[in-house]
Amino acid sequence: MPLVVVTTSPRVAPGVLSHQAWQALSSGRVLTGSADHPQLPYLAEAGIEVEVVTPDHAALVRQAVDDTVVWLAGEDEGFMRAVGHAALALDDPPVIEVVPGSYDLPGARVLDLVAVMDRLRTECPWDRKQTHASLVPYLIEEAYEVQHAVEQGYGLREELGDVLLQVAFHARVADDFDIDDVADVIVGKLIRRHPHVFGDVSAETADEVNTNWEAIKAHERAGKELFDGVPMGQPALSLAAQLIRRAESAGAPEGLAHAVGQGVARELFDLVRRAQEAGLDPEAELRGAAMAYRARVEAWESR
C-alpha cells in the first residue's frame, strides 16, 4: 500500500486542486499535521474527513505498509526527508507517492513579494514613513545597478529583484491604485502595441514591429502636448536625444535642431543630433568611451 503525500501551493486559492489530488484524497485515510491548514474547510465541504495528528513519521510509514494513507502536507520542509529515513528503516517499506494538488503559475512568487511588502508597510517604522518622493532616488539607483550588472555580465537577477521591490513599494504606498492596477496598465499597453501578436496586423521583421509601435504611440499621443511623457529629469544626453526624436517624429523642421545653445552646450547638442542621424545612442556611446577611459587609467595605475 502507498503513502500518498498531497502537496499544495499557498499561492493558489485553497480548494482549487488537481483531479489527481481529489482522487488521492478519496483513496484512503487522510491525515495532516496542521489544524489550520487552509484546505481543511474545502475538504470538509466536499465530504472528505481529515484527521489532525501530531506527525509521527515512523508510524505513518508503518501504517502505509498495510493500508493507503494520505498525508495532506503543510509547510514542513523536512517532512519528506523524515518519512524517507523512516521508510529506509523497514525491511519492506511502502511506496511513497507525491501528488501535487496545486502548482505555482509563472509569476506566483510575486504574491510573496506583495505579502511581505504589506507587512513591512504595516510593521516597519522606516517602510511606513516612505513616500513616492522619498523612494525615487532608490529606484534611479537600482536602475543604474541593473545597467551595471548587464555590462559586467553577472548579478542581474539580484538587481532586477531590487527594481521589482521598488515597483511593489510604490504600488503599496499609493492610495488610488495597487500592484494589480500597475500590472493591468502594462498588460493592456503590451497587447495594444503588439497587434501582430494579439491582433490581425502583419509584421515579419523587427523594423516592421518598431514602425507599428511608433505609429500606435503617435496615435495614443494625439491631442496631447508634443513632449508630454518625456522625463525631463533624465541625463542630459538622453534628454536631448529623446526631444530630437520626438520632434522629428512630429514633423518638426530639421533646422530647429541646429545652432542650439551656446559654446560647449551647442557643441554637445550638435553631437547628439549627429549621433541620432547615424542611428546611435549618444548616452551609450559616451558611456562606452568613459568605460574605455576607466580601463586605460586602471591599467596605467597597475603598472
Tab-separated table of C-alpha atoms in Angstrom:
chain	number	residue	atom	x	y	z
A	1	MET	CA	0.000	0.000	0.000
A	2	PRO	CA	1.238	3.533	-0.598
A	3	LEU	CA	1.794	6.590	1.497
A	4	VAL	CA	0.394	9.377	-0.666
A	5	VAL	CA	1.633	12.879	0.110
A	6	VAL	CA	-0.588	15.628	-1.328
A	7	THR	CA	1.180	18.975	-1.637
A	8	THR	CA	-0.474	22.334	-2.255
A	9	SER	CA	0.773	25.814	-3.051
A	10	PRO	CA	-0.024	28.665	-0.642
A	11	ARG	CA	-0.101	30.942	-3.712
A	12	VAL	CA	-3.127	29.173	-5.207
A	13	ALA	CA	-6.603	29.701	-3.768
A	14	PRO	CA	-7.469	26.858	-1.341
A	15	GLY	CA	-9.987	24.391	-2.673
A	16	VAL	CA	-8.566	24.611	-6.191
A	17	LEU	CA	-6.959	21.172	-6.503
A	18	SER	CA	-5.891	18.926	-9.342
A	19	HIS	CA	-8.016	15.947	-10.383
A	20	GLN	CA	-5.240	13.620	-9.192
A	21	ALA	CA	-5.283	15.278	-5.769
A	22	TRP	CA	-9.051	14.820	-5.359
A	23	GLN	CA	-8.662	11.160	-6.352
A	24	ALA	CA	-5.847	10.687	-3.845
A	25	LEU	CA	-7.786	12.375	-1.059
A	26	SER	CA	-10.643	9.946	-1.660
A	27	SER	CA	-8.436	6.850	-1.715
A	28	GLY	CA	-7.736	6.297	1.971
A	29	ARG	CA	-7.391	7.687	5.464
A	30	VAL	CA	-6.394	11.375	5.246
A	31	LEU	CA	-4.114	12.901	7.878
A	32	THR	CA	-2.448	16.257	8.351
A	33	GLY	CA	-0.252	17.841	10.983
A	34	SER	CA	-1.764	21.320	10.719
A	35	ALA	CA	-5.068	22.191	12.396
A	36	ASP	CA	-5.220	25.473	10.418
A	37	HIS	CA	-4.355	24.030	7.027
A	38	PRO	CA	-6.179	26.279	4.516
A	39	GLN	CA	-7.549	23.285	2.594
A	40	LEU	CA	-9.477	21.819	5.540
A	41	PRO	CA	-12.756	23.766	5.173
A	42	TYR	CA	-12.941	22.922	1.469
A	43	LEU	CA	-12.225	19.234	2.021
A	44	ALA	CA	-14.874	19.153	4.732
A	45	GLU	CA	-17.346	20.741	2.329
A	46	ALA	CA	-16.504	18.018	-0.179
A	47	GLY	CA	-17.214	15.353	2.452
A	48	ILE	CA	-13.576	14.342	2.958
A	49	GLU	CA	-12.693	13.774	6.617
A	50	VAL	CA	-9.192	14.850	7.611
A	51	GLU	CA	-7.640	13.848	10.945
A	52	VAL	CA	-5.251	16.333	12.532
A	53	VAL	CA	-2.427	14.434	14.234
A	54	THR	CA	1.000	15.043	15.635
A	55	PRO	CA	3.400	13.995	12.846
A	56	ASP	CA	4.963	10.615	13.619
A	57	HIS	CA	6.929	9.723	10.512
A	58	ALA	CA	7.754	6.156	11.548
A	59	ALA	CA	4.116	5.412	12.457
A	60	LEU	CA	2.882	6.838	9.156
A	61	VAL	CA	5.240	4.617	7.201
A	62	ARG	CA	4.241	1.538	9.181
A	63	GLN	CA	0.527	2.248	8.627
A	64	ALA	CA	1.129	2.600	4.901
A	65	VAL	CA	2.563	-0.917	4.722
A	66	ASP	CA	-0.943	-2.362	5.132
A	67	ASP	CA	-3.297	0.493	4.234
A	68	THR	CA	-3.369	3.508	1.925
A	69	VAL	CA	-2.519	6.575	3.967
A	70	VAL	CA	-2.891	10.075	2.558
A	71	TRP	CA	-0.892	12.880	4.141
A	72	LEU	CA	-2.041	16.447	3.433
A	73	ALA	CA	1.286	18.259	3.555
A	74	GLY	CA	1.714	21.673	5.108
A	75	GLU	CA	4.821	23.853	5.225
A	76	ASP	CA	7.054	21.290	6.975
A	77	GLU	CA	10.008	21.205	4.583
A	78	GLY	CA	11.638	18.347	6.471
A	79	PHE	CA	8.621	16.021	6.239
A	80	MET	CA	9.665	14.130	3.116
A	81	ARG	CA	13.206	13.660	4.381
A	82	ALA	CA	11.986	12.280	7.702
A	83	VAL	CA	9.492	9.948	6.017
A	84	GLY	CA	12.195	8.720	3.657
A	85	HIS	CA	14.526	7.886	6.528
A	86	ALA	CA	11.697	6.082	8.339
A	87	ALA	CA	10.891	4.030	5.218
A	88	LEU	CA	14.529	3.001	4.751
A	89	ALA	CA	14.494	1.566	8.267
A	90	LEU	CA	11.847	-1.019	7.264
A	91	ASP	CA	12.607	-4.333	5.590
A	92	ASP	CA	9.593	-3.942	3.273
A	93	PRO	CA	8.846	-0.201	3.011
A	94	PRO	CA	5.680	1.109	1.341
A	95	VAL	CA	5.615	3.066	-1.874
A	96	ILE	CA	5.772	6.803	-1.197
A	97	GLU	CA	3.956	8.855	-3.845
A	98	VAL	CA	3.844	12.641	-4.087
A	99	VAL	CA	0.755	14.130	-5.720
A	100	PRO	CA	0.866	17.884	-6.419
A	101	GLY	CA	-2.531	19.280	-5.546
A	102	SER	CA	-1.819	22.708	-6.983
A	103	TYR	CA	1.032	24.275	-8.895
A	104	ASP	CA	2.536	27.729	-8.826
A	105	LEU	CA	1.890	29.549	-12.079
A	106	PRO	CA	4.693	31.716	-13.542
A	107	GLY	CA	4.853	34.903	-11.508
A	108	ALA	CA	3.314	33.323	-8.413
A	109	ARG	CA	6.231	34.370	-6.212
A	110	VAL	CA	5.272	37.982	-6.837
A	111	LEU	CA	2.395	37.248	-4.460
A	112	ASP	CA	5.005	36.601	-1.769
A	113	LEU	CA	6.561	39.985	-2.500
A	114	VAL	CA	3.163	41.668	-2.168
A	115	ALA	CA	2.558	39.917	1.162
A	116	VAL	CA	5.999	40.861	2.500
A	117	MET	CA	5.547	44.462	1.354
A	118	ASP	CA	2.165	44.646	3.091
A	119	ARG	CA	3.732	43.510	6.335
A	120	LEU	CA	6.719	45.854	6.061
A	121	ARG	CA	4.474	48.807	5.320
A	122	THR	CA	2.454	47.996	8.422
A	123	GLU	CA	5.116	46.909	10.903
A	124	CYS	CA	8.419	48.567	9.912
A	125	PRO	CA	8.825	52.225	11.011
A	126	TRP	CA	11.169	53.046	8.104
A	127	ASP	CA	8.992	51.448	5.429
A	128	ARG	CA	5.892	53.024	6.928
A	129	LYS	CA	7.214	56.594	6.596
A	130	GLN	CA	8.310	56.375	2.956
A	131	THR	CA	6.600	58.351	0.188
A	132	HIS	CA	6.788	58.266	-3.600
A	133	ALA	CA	9.182	61.223	-3.468
A	134	SER	CA	11.468	59.658	-0.858
A	135	LEU	CA	11.683	56.403	-2.839
A	136	VAL	CA	12.588	57.939	-6.207
A	137	PRO	CA	16.368	58.078	-5.565
A	138	TYR	CA	16.388	54.355	-4.748
A	139	LEU	CA	14.552	53.479	-7.966
A	140	ILE	CA	17.026	55.507	-10.040
A	141	GLU	CA	19.983	53.929	-8.233
A	142	GLU	CA	18.628	50.412	-8.707
A	143	ALA	CA	18.047	51.048	-12.415
A	144	TYR	CA	21.698	52.059	-12.824
A	145	GLU	CA	22.762	48.951	-10.924
A	146	VAL	CA	20.806	46.829	-13.416
A	147	GLN	CA	22.713	48.533	-16.221
A	148	HIS	CA	25.991	47.821	-14.427
A	149	ALA	CA	25.063	44.163	-13.925
A	150	VAL	CA	24.303	43.791	-17.639
A	151	GLU	CA	27.642	45.341	-18.534
A	152	GLN	CA	29.524	43.164	-16.041
A	153	GLY	CA	27.697	40.005	-17.061
A	154	TYR	CA	26.666	38.898	-13.564
A	155	GLY	CA	24.328	39.801	-10.705
A	156	LEU	CA	21.376	40.664	-12.948
A	157	ARG	CA	18.832	38.512	-11.102
A	158	GLU	CA	19.515	40.233	-7.794
A	159	GLU	CA	19.460	43.704	-9.278
A	160	LEU	CA	16.185	43.054	-11.100
A	161	GLY	CA	14.786	41.924	-7.759
A	162	ASP	CA	15.751	45.275	-6.262
A	163	VAL	CA	13.958	47.094	-9.086
A	164	LEU	CA	10.885	44.889	-8.623
A	165	LEU	CA	10.923	45.780	-4.925
A	166	GLN	CA	10.761	49.469	-5.827
A	167	VAL	CA	7.767	48.857	-8.122
A	168	ALA	CA	5.972	46.900	-5.389
A	169	PHE	CA	6.890	49.554	-2.817
A	170	HIS	CA	5.460	52.419	-4.886
A	171	ALA	CA	2.311	50.409	-5.584
A	172	ARG	CA	1.884	49.762	-1.850
A	173	VAL	CA	2.419	53.424	-0.944
A	174	ALA	CA	-0.196	54.604	-3.456
A	175	ASP	CA	-3.709	55.423	-2.257
A	176	ASP	CA	-5.520	55.209	-5.588
A	177	PHE	CA	-4.008	52.068	-7.172
A	178	ASP	CA	-2.270	48.823	-6.265
A	179	ILE	CA	0.107	46.312	-7.843
A	180	ASP	CA	-2.722	44.710	-9.826
A	181	ASP	CA	-3.603	48.075	-11.356
A	182	VAL	CA	0.055	48.562	-12.308
A	183	ALA	CA	0.148	45.149	-13.984
A	184	ASP	CA	-3.180	45.783	-15.700
A	185	VAL	CA	-1.900	49.005	-17.279
A	186	ILE	CA	1.257	47.451	-18.694
A	187	VAL	CA	-0.539	44.310	-19.896
A	188	GLY	CA	-3.050	46.474	-21.734
A	189	LYS	CA	-0.272	48.552	-23.285
A	190	LEU	CA	1.693	45.497	-24.418
A	191	ILE	CA	-1.356	43.913	-26.033
A	192	ARG	CA	-2.348	47.181	-27.679
A	193	ARG	CA	1.125	47.796	-29.086
A	194	HIS	CA	1.631	44.246	-30.373
A	195	PRO	CA	-1.260	43.839	-32.820
A	196	HIS	CA	0.931	41.478	-34.861
A	197	VAL	CA	0.792	39.071	-31.897
A	198	PHE	CA	-2.619	39.742	-30.353
A	199	GLY	CA	-4.436	41.051	-33.425
A	200	ASP	CA	-4.527	40.643	-37.165
A	201	VAL	CA	-1.713	43.025	-38.146
A	202	SER	CA	1.226	41.533	-40.048
A	203	ALA	CA	4.819	42.286	-39.015
A	204	GLU	CA	7.548	39.912	-40.142
A	205	THR	CA	10.641	41.884	-39.116
A	206	ALA	CA	11.817	43.837	-36.080
A	207	ASP	CA	11.777	47.031	-38.182
A	208	GLU	CA	8.123	46.476	-39.061
A	209	VAL	CA	7.309	45.877	-35.396
A	210	ASN	CA	9.080	49.131	-34.476
A	211	THR	CA	7.224	51.050	-37.185
A	212	ASN	CA	3.879	49.755	-35.893
A	213	TRP	CA	4.902	50.558	-32.317
A	214	GLU	CA	5.760	54.155	-33.151
A	215	ALA	CA	2.557	54.592	-35.151
A	216	ILE	CA	0.461	53.307	-32.255
A	217	LYS	CA	2.313	55.574	-29.807
A	218	ALA	CA	1.724	58.563	-32.092
A	219	HIS	CA	-1.986	57.736	-32.220
A	220	GLU	CA	-2.097	57.459	-28.404
A	221	ARG	CA	-0.405	60.861	-28.087
A	222	ALA	CA	-2.892	62.544	-30.400
A	223	GLY	CA	-4.320	65.625	-28.724
A	224	LYS	CA	-1.537	65.770	-26.126
A	225	GLU	CA	1.388	68.168	-25.870
A	226	LEU	CA	4.289	67.208	-28.152
A	227	PHE	CA	6.689	66.457	-25.305
A	228	ASP	CA	4.116	65.000	-22.928
A	229	GLY	CA	5.605	61.943	-21.231
A	230	VAL	CA	9.246	62.838	-21.857
A	231	PRO	CA	11.008	62.502	-18.471
A	232	MET	CA	12.784	65.835	-18.117
A	233	GLY	CA	14.892	64.577	-15.202
A	234	GLN	CA	16.827	62.017	-17.256
A	235	PRO	CA	20.537	62.536	-18.082
A	236	ALA	CA	21.051	65.449	-20.463
A	237	LEU	CA	22.378	63.443	-23.422
A	238	SER	CA	19.406	61.083	-23.287
A	239	LEU	CA	17.026	64.012	-22.816
A	240	ALA	CA	18.371	65.862	-25.856
A	241	ALA	CA	18.187	62.688	-27.964
A	242	GLN	CA	14.603	61.958	-26.944
A	243	LEU	CA	13.488	65.547	-27.552
A	244	ILE	CA	15.023	65.499	-31.044
A	245	ARG	CA	13.491	62.099	-31.788
A	246	ARG	CA	10.042	63.176	-30.587
A	247	ALA	CA	10.193	66.470	-32.530
A	248	GLU	CA	11.306	64.794	-35.742
A	249	SER	CA	8.561	62.176	-35.477
A	250	ALA	CA	6.062	65.052	-35.272
A	251	GLY	CA	7.490	66.606	-38.461
A	252	ALA	CA	9.427	69.494	-36.870
A	253	PRO	CA	11.846	71.168	-39.331
A	254	GLU	CA	15.362	69.766	-39.122
A	255	GLY	CA	16.791	73.242	-38.876
A	256	LEU	CA	15.333	73.707	-35.397
A	257	ALA	CA	17.997	71.318	-34.077
A	258	HIS	CA	20.864	73.402	-35.476
A	259	ALA	CA	22.793	76.035	-33.507
A	260	VAL	CA	21.006	75.336	-30.237
A	261	GLY	CA	22.586	76.819	-27.115
A	262	GLN	CA	25.959	78.499	-26.682
A	263	GLY	CA	29.575	77.321	-26.502
A	264	VAL	CA	30.081	73.772	-25.240
A	265	ALA	CA	26.304	73.263	-24.891
A	266	ARG	CA	25.896	73.958	-28.617
A	267	GLU	CA	28.686	71.535	-29.484
A	268	LEU	CA	27.229	68.821	-27.288
A	269	PHE	CA	23.729	69.271	-28.684
A	270	ASP	CA	25.110	69.117	-32.212
A	271	LEU	CA	26.917	65.870	-31.355
A	272	VAL	CA	23.649	64.417	-30.069
A	273	ARG	CA	21.902	65.403	-33.299
A	274	ARG	CA	24.688	63.827	-35.384
A	275	ALA	CA	24.524	60.646	-33.303
A	276	GLN	CA	20.774	60.492	-33.890
A	277	GLU	CA	21.278	60.862	-37.631
A	278	ALA	CA	23.785	57.991	-37.528
A	279	GLY	CA	21.345	55.792	-35.608
A	280	LEU	CA	23.480	55.849	-32.459
A	281	ASP	CA	22.507	56.317	-28.820
A	282	PRO	CA	24.656	59.246	-27.600
A	283	GLU	CA	24.321	58.231	-23.956
A	284	ALA	CA	25.530	54.694	-24.715
A	285	GLU	CA	28.338	55.991	-26.947
A	286	LEU	CA	29.678	58.351	-24.286
A	287	ARG	CA	29.296	55.697	-21.596
A	288	GLY	CA	31.303	53.277	-23.720
A	289	ALA	CA	34.052	55.855	-24.120
A	290	ALA	CA	34.020	56.560	-20.380
A	291	MET	CA	34.367	52.857	-19.575
A	292	ALA	CA	37.255	52.552	-22.048
A	293	TYR	CA	38.943	55.520	-20.349
A	294	ARG	CA	38.449	53.897	-16.966
A	295	ALA	CA	40.122	50.711	-18.219
A	296	ARG	CA	43.077	52.713	-19.514
A	297	VAL	CA	43.519	54.541	-16.217
A	298	GLU	CA	43.290	51.292	-14.227
A	299	ALA	CA	45.902	49.711	-16.493
A	300	TRP	CA	48.164	52.741	-16.034
A	301	GLU	CA	47.689	52.675	-12.257
A	302	SER	CA	48.593	48.991	-12.007
A	303	ARG	CA	51.921	49.357	-13.844
